[in-house]
mmCIF file of C-alpha atoms in Angstrom:
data_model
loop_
_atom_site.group_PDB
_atom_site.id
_atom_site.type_symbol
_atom_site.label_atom_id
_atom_site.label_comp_id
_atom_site.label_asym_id
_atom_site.label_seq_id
_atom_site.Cartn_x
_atom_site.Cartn_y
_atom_site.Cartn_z
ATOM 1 C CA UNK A 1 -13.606 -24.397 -1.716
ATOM 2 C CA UNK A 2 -9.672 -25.078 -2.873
ATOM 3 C CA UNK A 3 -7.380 -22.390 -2.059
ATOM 4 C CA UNK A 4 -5.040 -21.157 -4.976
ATOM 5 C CA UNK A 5 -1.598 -22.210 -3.806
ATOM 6 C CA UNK A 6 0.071 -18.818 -5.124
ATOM 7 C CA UNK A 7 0.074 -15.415 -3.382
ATOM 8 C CA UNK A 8 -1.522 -12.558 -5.660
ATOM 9 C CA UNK A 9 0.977 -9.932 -3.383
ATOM 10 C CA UNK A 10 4.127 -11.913 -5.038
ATOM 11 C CA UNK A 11 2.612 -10.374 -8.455
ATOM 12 C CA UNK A 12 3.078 -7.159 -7.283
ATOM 13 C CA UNK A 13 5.479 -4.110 -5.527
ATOM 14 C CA UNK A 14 5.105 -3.742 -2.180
ATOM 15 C CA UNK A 15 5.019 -0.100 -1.604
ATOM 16 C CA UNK A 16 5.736 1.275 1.518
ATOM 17 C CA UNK A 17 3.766 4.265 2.250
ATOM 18 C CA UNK A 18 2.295 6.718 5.162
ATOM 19 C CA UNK A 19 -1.653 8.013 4.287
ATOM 20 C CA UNK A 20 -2.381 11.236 6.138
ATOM 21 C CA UNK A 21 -5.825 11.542 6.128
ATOM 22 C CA UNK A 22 -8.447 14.702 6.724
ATOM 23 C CA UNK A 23 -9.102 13.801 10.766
ATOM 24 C CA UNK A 24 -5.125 13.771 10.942
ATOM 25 C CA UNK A 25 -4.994 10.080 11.441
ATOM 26 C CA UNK A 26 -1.736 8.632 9.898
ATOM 27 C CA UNK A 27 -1.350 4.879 8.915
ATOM 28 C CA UNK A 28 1.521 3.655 7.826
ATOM 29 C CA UNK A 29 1.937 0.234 5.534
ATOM 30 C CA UNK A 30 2.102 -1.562 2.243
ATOM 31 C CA UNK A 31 -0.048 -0.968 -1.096
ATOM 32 C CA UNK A 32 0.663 -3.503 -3.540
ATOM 33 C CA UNK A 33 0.503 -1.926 -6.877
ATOM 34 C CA UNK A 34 0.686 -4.432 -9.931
ATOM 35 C CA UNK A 35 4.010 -4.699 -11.332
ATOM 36 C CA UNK A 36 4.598 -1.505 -13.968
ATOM 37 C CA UNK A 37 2.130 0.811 -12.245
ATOM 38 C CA UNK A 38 2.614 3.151 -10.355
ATOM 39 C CA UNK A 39 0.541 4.805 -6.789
ATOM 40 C CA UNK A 40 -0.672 7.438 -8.989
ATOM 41 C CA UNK A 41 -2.517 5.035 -11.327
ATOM 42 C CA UNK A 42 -3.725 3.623 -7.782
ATOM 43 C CA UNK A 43 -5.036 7.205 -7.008
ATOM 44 C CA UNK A 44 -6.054 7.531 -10.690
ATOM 45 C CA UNK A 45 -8.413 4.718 -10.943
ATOM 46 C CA UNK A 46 -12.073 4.205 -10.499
ATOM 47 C CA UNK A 47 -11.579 2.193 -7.176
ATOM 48 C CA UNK A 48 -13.441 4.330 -4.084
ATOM 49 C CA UNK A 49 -10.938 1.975 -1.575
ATOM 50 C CA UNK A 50 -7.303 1.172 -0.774
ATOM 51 C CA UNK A 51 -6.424 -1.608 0.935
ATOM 52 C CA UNK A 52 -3.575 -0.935 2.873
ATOM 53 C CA UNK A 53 -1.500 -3.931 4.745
ATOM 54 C CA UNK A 54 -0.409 -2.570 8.184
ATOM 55 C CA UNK A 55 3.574 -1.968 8.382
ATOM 56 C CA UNK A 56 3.146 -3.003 12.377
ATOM 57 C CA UNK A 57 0.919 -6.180 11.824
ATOM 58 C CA UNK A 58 1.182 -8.327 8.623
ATOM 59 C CA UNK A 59 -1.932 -10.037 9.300
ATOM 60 C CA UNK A 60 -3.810 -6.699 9.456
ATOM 61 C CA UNK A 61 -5.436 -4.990 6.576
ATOM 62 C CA UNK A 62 -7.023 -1.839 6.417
ATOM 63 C CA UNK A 63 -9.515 -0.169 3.840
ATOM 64 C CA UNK A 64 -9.024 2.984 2.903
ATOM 65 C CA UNK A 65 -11.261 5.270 1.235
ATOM 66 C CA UNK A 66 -9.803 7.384 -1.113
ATOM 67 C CA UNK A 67 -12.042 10.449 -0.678
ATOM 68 C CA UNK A 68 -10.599 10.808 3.061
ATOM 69 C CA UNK A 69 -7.004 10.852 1.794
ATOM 70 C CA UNK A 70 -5.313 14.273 2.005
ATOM 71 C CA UNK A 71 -2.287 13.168 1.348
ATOM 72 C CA UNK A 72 0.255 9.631 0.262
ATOM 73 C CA UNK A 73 3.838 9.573 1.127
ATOM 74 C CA UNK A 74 6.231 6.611 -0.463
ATOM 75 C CA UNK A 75 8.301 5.972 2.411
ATOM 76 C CA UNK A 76 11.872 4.748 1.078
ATOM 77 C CA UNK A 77 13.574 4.450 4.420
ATOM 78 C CA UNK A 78 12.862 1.676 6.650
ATOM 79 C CA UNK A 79 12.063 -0.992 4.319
ATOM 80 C CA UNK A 80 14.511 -3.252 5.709
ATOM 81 C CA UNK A 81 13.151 -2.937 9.483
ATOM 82 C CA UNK A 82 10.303 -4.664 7.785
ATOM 83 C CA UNK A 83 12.297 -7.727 5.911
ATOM 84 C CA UNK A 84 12.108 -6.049 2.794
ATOM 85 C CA UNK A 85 14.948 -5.574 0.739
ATOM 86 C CA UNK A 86 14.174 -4.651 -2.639
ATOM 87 C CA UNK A 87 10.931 -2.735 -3.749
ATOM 88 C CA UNK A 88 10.935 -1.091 -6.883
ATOM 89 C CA UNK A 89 9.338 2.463 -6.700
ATOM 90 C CA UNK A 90 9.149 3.260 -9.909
#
């Protein structure tokens, strides 16, 4: 199996975001929205799950399921404690 040498996430906008959900868990990370959409097309669409690239651990991923989310907050400050600096939020 041959690996695509491009990255799919260099397609997209890294959104930086915290995800309250109904337990009161928060996470915090990255949803990479294709470029021109936006997170409420994300929240729009007929996907049940999120997958949501940890803010602490770049390596970690984790699946969200929409129907548990109370609540999405695009988090503008602190992008550049995470060697981003430029994200369009749009």
């Amino acid at each position: 199996m041959t690996q695509s040498s491009s990255d799919p996430r260099k397609e997209t906008n890294a959104i930086l975001v915290s995800v309250l959900m109904h337990d009161g868990s928060r996470y915090r990370g990255y949803i990479h929205l294709p470029k021109e959409h936006r997170l409420q097309d994300l929240l729009n669409d007929a996907r049940s799950f999120i997958p949501l690239e940890q803010a602490a651990n770049n390596d970690a991923v984790t699946i969200v399921s929409k129907h548990f989310i109370v609540s999405i907050e695009e988090l503008r400050e602190g992008m550049h404690e995470f060697g981003l600096n430029a994200i369009s939020l749009a």
